[in-house]
mmCIF file of C-alpha atoms and ligand atoms in Angstrom:
data_model
loop_
_atom_site.group_PDB
_atom_site.id
_atom_site.type_symbol
_atom_site.label_atom_id
_atom_site.label_comp_id
_atom_site.label_asym_id
_atom_site.label_seq_id
_atom_site.Cartn_x
_atom_site.Cartn_y
_atom_site.Cartn_z
ATOM 1 C CA MET A 1 -0.115 -0.429 -0.308
ATOM 2 C CA LYS A 2 1.523 4.144 -1.347
ATOM 3 C CA LYS A 3 1.860 6.247 2.127
ATOM 4 C CA ASP A 4 1.425 9.783 0.941
ATOM 5 C CA LEU A 5 4.180 11.656 1.731
ATOM 6 C CA GLY A 6 3.276 15.603 0.754
ATOM 7 C CA THR A 7 4.849 17.606 -1.389
ATOM 8 C CA LEU A 8 8.410 15.934 -2.407
ATOM 9 C CA THR A 9 11.400 16.354 -5.513
ATOM 10 C CA ALA A 10 10.167 12.838 -6.771
ATOM 11 C CA VAL A 11 11.972 12.450 -9.734
ATOM 12 C CA PHE A 12 14.472 10.473 -9.980
ATOM 13 C CA PRO A 13 17.671 10.050 -10.644
ATOM 14 C CA MET A 14 18.503 13.474 -11.731
ATOM 15 C CA PRO A 15 21.524 14.419 -13.722
ATOM 16 C CA VAL A 16 24.424 16.151 -11.852
ATOM 17 C CA LEU A 17 25.613 18.722 -15.004
ATOM 18 C CA MET A 18 28.605 20.775 -14.770
ATOM 19 C CA ILE A 19 28.314 24.593 -16.091
ATOM 20 C CA GLY A 20 31.324 26.318 -16.285
ATOM 21 C CA THR A 21 31.312 30.227 -17.154
ATOM 22 C CA TYR A 22 33.736 32.917 -17.377
ATOM 23 C CA GLY A 23 33.499 35.495 -14.793
ATOM 24 C CA GLU A 24 34.876 39.708 -15.233
ATOM 25 C CA ASN A 25 38.355 38.527 -15.665
ATOM 26 C CA ASP A 26 37.987 35.387 -17.853
ATOM 27 C CA GLU A 27 38.088 33.679 -14.706
ATOM 28 C CA VAL A 28 36.834 30.046 -14.814
ATOM 29 C CA ASP A 29 33.616 29.188 -12.309
ATOM 30 C CA VAL A 30 32.065 25.776 -11.901
ATOM 31 C CA MET A 31 28.341 25.039 -10.821
ATOM 32 C CA ASN A 32 26.746 21.649 -9.886
ATOM 33 C CA CYS A 33 23.172 21.872 -11.185
ATOM 34 C CA ALA A 34 21.170 19.515 -10.919
ATOM 35 C CA TRP A 35 17.796 20.376 -12.047
ATOM 36 C CA GLY A 36 18.244 20.741 -15.470
ATOM 37 C CA GLN A 37 17.491 18.899 -18.631
ATOM 38 C CA ILE A 38 17.379 18.125 -22.415
ATOM 39 C CA CYS A 39 14.587 20.185 -23.418
ATOM 40 C CA ASP A 40 14.938 20.397 -27.409
ATOM 41 C CA ASP A 41 16.603 18.396 -30.092
ATOM 42 C CA ASP A 42 19.742 21.641 -29.159
ATOM 43 C CA LYS A 43 18.819 23.124 -26.133
ATOM 44 C CA ILE A 44 19.111 22.539 -22.614
ATOM 45 C CA VAL A 45 16.887 24.238 -20.222
ATOM 46 C CA LEU A 46 19.216 24.601 -16.235
ATOM 47 C CA PHE A 47 16.887 25.986 -13.704
ATOM 48 C CA LEU A 48 19.660 28.628 -11.226
ATOM 49 C CA ALA A 49 18.765 30.653 -8.297
ATOM 50 C CA ARG A 50 18.669 34.061 -9.290
ATOM 51 C CA ASP A 51 21.991 34.904 -7.196
ATOM 52 C CA ARG A 52 24.386 32.726 -8.921
ATOM 53 C CA LYS A 53 27.599 33.795 -10.267
ATOM 54 C CA THR A 54 27.304 31.511 -13.042
ATOM 55 C CA LEU A 55 23.859 33.226 -13.656
ATOM 56 C CA ALA A 56 25.749 36.112 -13.881
ATOM 57 C CA ASN A 57 28.695 35.072 -16.303
ATOM 58 C CA MET A 58 26.515 33.862 -18.051
ATOM 59 C CA LYS A 59 24.320 36.707 -19.103
ATOM 60 C CA LYS A 60 27.649 38.975 -19.342
ATOM 61 C CA HIS A 61 29.570 36.648 -22.166
ATOM 62 C CA ASN A 62 26.099 35.027 -23.179
ATOM 63 C CA SER A 63 27.784 31.311 -22.609
ATOM 64 C CA PHE A 64 28.298 28.632 -21.092
ATOM 65 C CA THR A 65 29.848 25.013 -20.901
ATOM 66 C CA VAL A 66 27.474 21.885 -19.168
ATOM 67 C CA SER A 67 29.935 18.589 -18.554
ATOM 68 C CA ILE A 68 28.676 15.635 -17.077
ATOM 69 C CA ALA A 69 29.861 15.530 -14.081
ATOM 70 C CA ASP A 70 31.444 11.129 -13.530
ATOM 71 C CA ARG A 71 32.235 9.218 -9.947
ATOM 72 C CA ALA A 72 35.822 9.563 -10.248
ATOM 73 C CA HIS A 73 35.537 12.921 -9.924
ATOM 74 C CA LEU A 74 32.838 13.145 -7.359
ATOM 75 C CA LYS A 75 33.840 15.310 -4.763
ATOM 76 C CA GLU A 76 34.943 17.766 -6.688
ATOM 77 C CA ALA A 77 31.762 17.755 -8.525
ATOM 78 C CA ASP A 78 30.298 18.352 -4.930
ATOM 79 C CA TYR A 79 32.707 21.145 -3.601
ATOM 80 C CA PHE A 80 31.559 23.191 -7.118
ATOM 81 C CA GLY A 81 27.648 22.697 -5.476
ATOM 82 C CA MET A 82 29.073 24.200 -2.121
ATOM 83 C CA VAL A 83 30.782 27.233 -3.133
ATOM 84 C CA SER A 84 29.388 30.148 -4.637
ATOM 85 C CA GLY A 85 32.655 32.670 -7.059
ATOM 86 C CA ASN A 86 30.595 35.290 -5.132
ATOM 87 C CA ARG A 87 32.344 35.159 -1.943
ATOM 88 C CA SER A 88 35.627 33.111 -3.396
ATOM 89 C CA ARG A 89 37.862 34.262 -5.936
ATOM 90 C CA ASP A 90 39.583 30.915 -6.121
ATOM 91 C CA LYS A 91 36.852 28.913 -5.956
ATOM 92 C CA PHE A 92 38.136 26.564 -9.683
ATOM 93 C CA ALA A 93 41.892 26.756 -8.576
ATOM 94 C CA LYS A 94 41.051 25.537 -5.296
ATOM 95 C CA SER A 95 39.125 21.896 -6.895
ATOM 96 C CA GLY A 96 42.986 21.310 -8.466
ATOM 97 C CA MET A 97 40.932 20.562 -11.774
ATOM 98 C CA HIS A 98 41.992 22.327 -15.162
ATOM 99 C CA ALA A 99 40.758 24.538 -17.452
ATOM 100 C CA SER A 100 40.962 25.209 -21.480
ATOM 101 C CA PRO A 101 38.822 28.278 -23.281
ATOM 102 C CA SER A 102 36.239 26.550 -25.972
ATOM 103 C CA ASP A 103 36.773 27.061 -29.544
ATOM 104 C CA LYS A 104 33.143 27.839 -30.290
ATOM 105 C CA VAL A 105 32.229 29.625 -27.313
ATOM 106 C CA HIS A 106 33.412 31.519 -24.597
ATOM 107 C CA ALA A 107 33.707 29.771 -22.450
ATOM 108 C CA PRO A 108 35.584 27.009 -20.219
ATOM 109 C CA LEU A 109 36.403 23.456 -21.079
ATOM 110 C CA ILE A 110 37.222 20.972 -17.848
ATOM 111 C CA GLU A 111 38.979 18.699 -18.521
ATOM 112 C CA GLU A 112 38.784 15.853 -16.225
ATOM 113 C CA PHE A 113 34.896 16.077 -17.153
ATOM 114 C CA PRO A 114 34.276 13.457 -20.385
ATOM 115 C CA VAL A 115 31.464 14.778 -21.823
ATOM 116 C CA VAL A 116 30.679 18.995 -21.966
ATOM 117 C CA MET A 117 27.907 20.318 -24.470
ATOM 118 C CA GLU A 118 28.812 23.719 -25.426
ATOM 119 C CA CYS A 119 26.002 26.219 -25.141
ATOM 120 C CA ILE A 120 25.559 29.607 -26.797
ATOM 121 C CA LEU A 121 22.258 31.296 -23.913
ATOM 122 C CA ALA A 122 19.423 31.735 -26.101
ATOM 123 C CA GLU A 123 16.646 32.917 -23.752
ATOM 124 C CA ILE A 124 16.302 32.852 -20.206
ATOM 125 C CA ILE A 125 12.902 33.055 -19.287
ATOM 126 C CA ASP A 126 11.300 33.957 -15.818
ATOM 127 C CA SER A 127 7.627 33.432 -14.862
ATOM 128 C CA GLU A 128 5.359 33.410 -12.229
ATOM 129 C CA HIS A 129 6.553 29.466 -11.436
ATOM 130 C CA LEU A 130 9.343 29.358 -13.841
ATOM 131 C CA PHE A 131 12.743 30.758 -14.186
ATOM 132 C CA GLY A 132 14.850 28.696 -16.567
ATOM 133 C CA ILE A 133 17.508 29.376 -18.287
ATOM 134 C CA VAL A 134 17.155 28.282 -22.054
ATOM 135 C CA GLY A 135 20.715 27.878 -23.918
ATOM 136 C CA THR A 136 21.624 26.603 -27.783
ATOM 137 C CA ILE A 137 23.636 23.423 -28.331
ATOM 138 C CA VAL A 138 25.999 23.934 -30.045
ATOM 139 C CA ASN A 139 28.295 21.709 -30.111
ATOM 140 C CA VAL A 140 28.808 18.289 -28.175
ATOM 141 C CA LYS A 141 32.824 17.421 -27.162
ATOM 142 C CA ALA A 142 33.482 14.157 -25.625
ATOM 143 C CA GLU A 143 36.779 12.248 -25.089
ATOM 144 C CA GLU A 144 37.849 9.168 -27.791
ATOM 145 C CA SER A 145 37.491 6.283 -24.142
ATOM 146 C CA VAL A 146 34.039 7.164 -24.132
ATOM 147 C CA ILE A 147 33.220 6.722 -27.979
ATOM 148 C CA THR A 148 31.657 3.890 -29.726
ATOM 149 C CA ARG A 149 33.073 3.199 -33.145
ATOM 150 C CA ASP A 150 29.890 4.386 -34.706
ATOM 151 C CA GLY A 151 30.975 7.787 -32.638
ATOM 152 C CA LYS A 152 28.393 7.134 -29.756
ATOM 153 C CA ILE A 153 29.163 8.146 -27.003
ATOM 154 C CA ASP A 154 28.690 5.006 -24.740
ATOM 155 C CA ALA A 155 27.130 5.787 -20.932
ATOM 156 C CA GLY A 156 27.783 2.648 -19.727
ATOM 157 C CA LYS A 157 31.780 4.013 -19.951
ATOM 158 C CA LEU A 158 30.829 7.749 -18.324
ATOM 159 C CA ASN A 159 30.837 6.684 -14.689
ATOM 160 C CA ALA A 160 27.659 9.146 -14.878
ATOM 161 C CA LEU A 161 26.959 10.734 -11.427
ATOM 162 C CA MET A 162 23.140 11.150 -10.422
ATOM 163 C CA PHE A 163 21.943 13.378 -7.917
ATOM 164 C CA ASP A 164 19.381 11.575 -5.356
ATOM 165 C CA PRO A 165 17.186 14.800 -4.212
ATOM 166 C CA PHE A 166 15.219 12.231 -1.629
ATOM 167 C CA ASP A 167 19.546 12.091 0.262
ATOM 168 C CA ASN A 168 21.104 14.273 -1.363
ATOM 169 C CA SER A 169 23.421 11.230 -1.978
ATOM 170 C CA TYR A 170 25.208 11.043 -5.453
ATOM 171 C CA TYR A 171 24.427 7.416 -7.613
ATOM 172 C CA THR A 172 26.467 6.246 -10.548
ATOM 173 C CA VAL A 173 24.567 4.164 -13.967
ATOM 174 C CA GLY A 174 24.040 0.559 -13.549
ATOM 175 C CA GLU A 175 24.066 -1.736 -16.057
ATOM 176 C CA LYS A 176 21.557 -1.085 -19.581
ATOM 177 C CA ALA A 177 18.694 -2.507 -18.464
ATOM 178 C CA GLY A 178 16.756 -2.724 -21.783
ATOM 179 C CA LYS A 179 16.401 -0.663 -25.615
ATOM 180 C CA ALA A 180 14.332 2.310 -26.036
ATOM 181 C CA PHE A 181 11.742 2.370 -28.164
ATOM 182 C CA HIS A 182 12.292 -2.052 -28.801
ATOM 183 C CA ASP A 183 11.338 -3.264 -25.474
ATOM 184 C CA GLY A 184 8.077 -2.067 -25.808
ATOM 185 C CA ALA A 185 6.775 -3.116 -28.510
ATOM 186 C CA SER A 186 5.850 -6.505 -27.919
ATOM 187 C CA LEU A 187 2.748 -5.675 -25.828
ATOM 188 C CA ILE A 188 1.581 -3.052 -29.397
ATOM 189 C CA GLN A 189 0.050 -5.812 -31.289
ATOM 190 C CA LYS A 190 -1.596 -7.305 -28.020
ATOM 191 C CA GLN A 191 -5.469 -7.146 -28.240
HETATM 192 C C1 LIG B 201 24.479 18.060 -5.948
HETATM 193 C C2 LIG B 201 23.685 19.988 -6.157
HETATM 194 C C3 LIG B 201 23.077 19.901 -6.663
HETATM 195 C C4 LIG B 201 22.211 21.871 -7.029
HETATM 196 N N1 LIG B 201 21.971 21.927 -8.244
HETATM 197 C C5 LIG B 201 21.400 23.443 -8.114
HETATM 198 C C6 LIG B 201 20.679 23.731 -9.122
HETATM 199 O O1 LIG B 201 19.733 22.864 -9.909
HETATM 200 N N2 LIG B 201 20.427 25.311 -8.857
HETATM 201 C C7 LIG B 201 20.748 26.724 -8.416
HETATM 202 O O2 LIG B 201 21.026 27.459 -9.075
HETATM 203 N N3 LIG B 201 21.392 25.680 -7.533
HETATM 204 C C8 LIG B 201 21.839 24.580 -7.542
HETATM 205 N N4 LIG B 201 22.869 23.661 -6.781
HETATM 206 C C9 LIG B 201 23.574 25.099 -5.692
HETATM 207 C C10 LIG B 201 24.486 25.805 -6.701
HETATM 208 O O3 LIG B 201 26.247 24.848 -6.712
HETATM 209 C C11 LIG B 201 25.734 25.486 -5.441
HETATM 210 O O4 LIG B 201 25.217 27.252 -4.897
HETATM 211 C C12 LIG B 201 26.837 27.037 -6.367
HETATM 212 O O5 LIG B 201 27.954 27.621 -4.922
HETATM 213 C C13 LIG B 201 26.555 28.264 -7.519
HETATM 214 O O6 LIG B 201 28.035 27.965 -7.904
HETATM 215 P P1 LIG B 201 28.442 29.876 -8.141
HETATM 216 O O7 LIG B 201 27.547 31.049 -7.236
HETATM 217 O O8 LIG B 201 29.416 30.071 -8.210
HETATM 218 O O9 LIG B 201 27.528 29.942 -9.441
HETATM 219 C C14 LIG B 201 22.834 22.472 -6.377
HETATM 220 C C15 LIG B 201 23.933 21.882 -5.520
HETATM 221 C C16 LIG B 201 24.284 20.805 -5.341
HETATM 222 C C17 LIG B 201 25.735 20.082 -4.483
#
């Protein structure tokens, strides 16, 4: 029997996205963002609080990068969610990670994360119930180690982190469970 638990953030898994931006003097900032999702083939939406340094940086340079955090860098990913570039000028340096400029947008590529989306700020949606940052994905870069022979990203090789909002925890992806747009097909014929 199901119990009523009231209003909860009950979507699982949530992603662990690393938003990379440049500040005033092109100093690197990275923030942890779990409230985000793909919203069209070439669009991503991120839900940021208005006081984030990342948001000010996005507006300044009209650009940002979105990396997928992996298990090997869990500590750094969590740190990026606990410290603000508004208060710590050496936030990125303290992480020990490395960045280089994107050749597609004015935003940093964080070298240690295996997959990154290079984005242009497309729109800020500010309505009664929604404050969302929409980015146009102009390119995706991925380490060769996570690309299959036919040129696709192999999700099984990413060791991507997932955010658990019930317990403020991180999980990693387990085994592949099935094939989408395929495994339900047998039920389509059923009367
Ligand atoms: C797991 C996790 C997920 C987070 N998700 C979001 C989010 O989706 N939106 C947001 O505004 N802040 C989120 N935060 C908080 C920001 O990452 C945090 O406030 C950070 O210090 C902002 O950095 P900045 O001010 O340098 O941009 C998250 C933090 C953690 C640890």
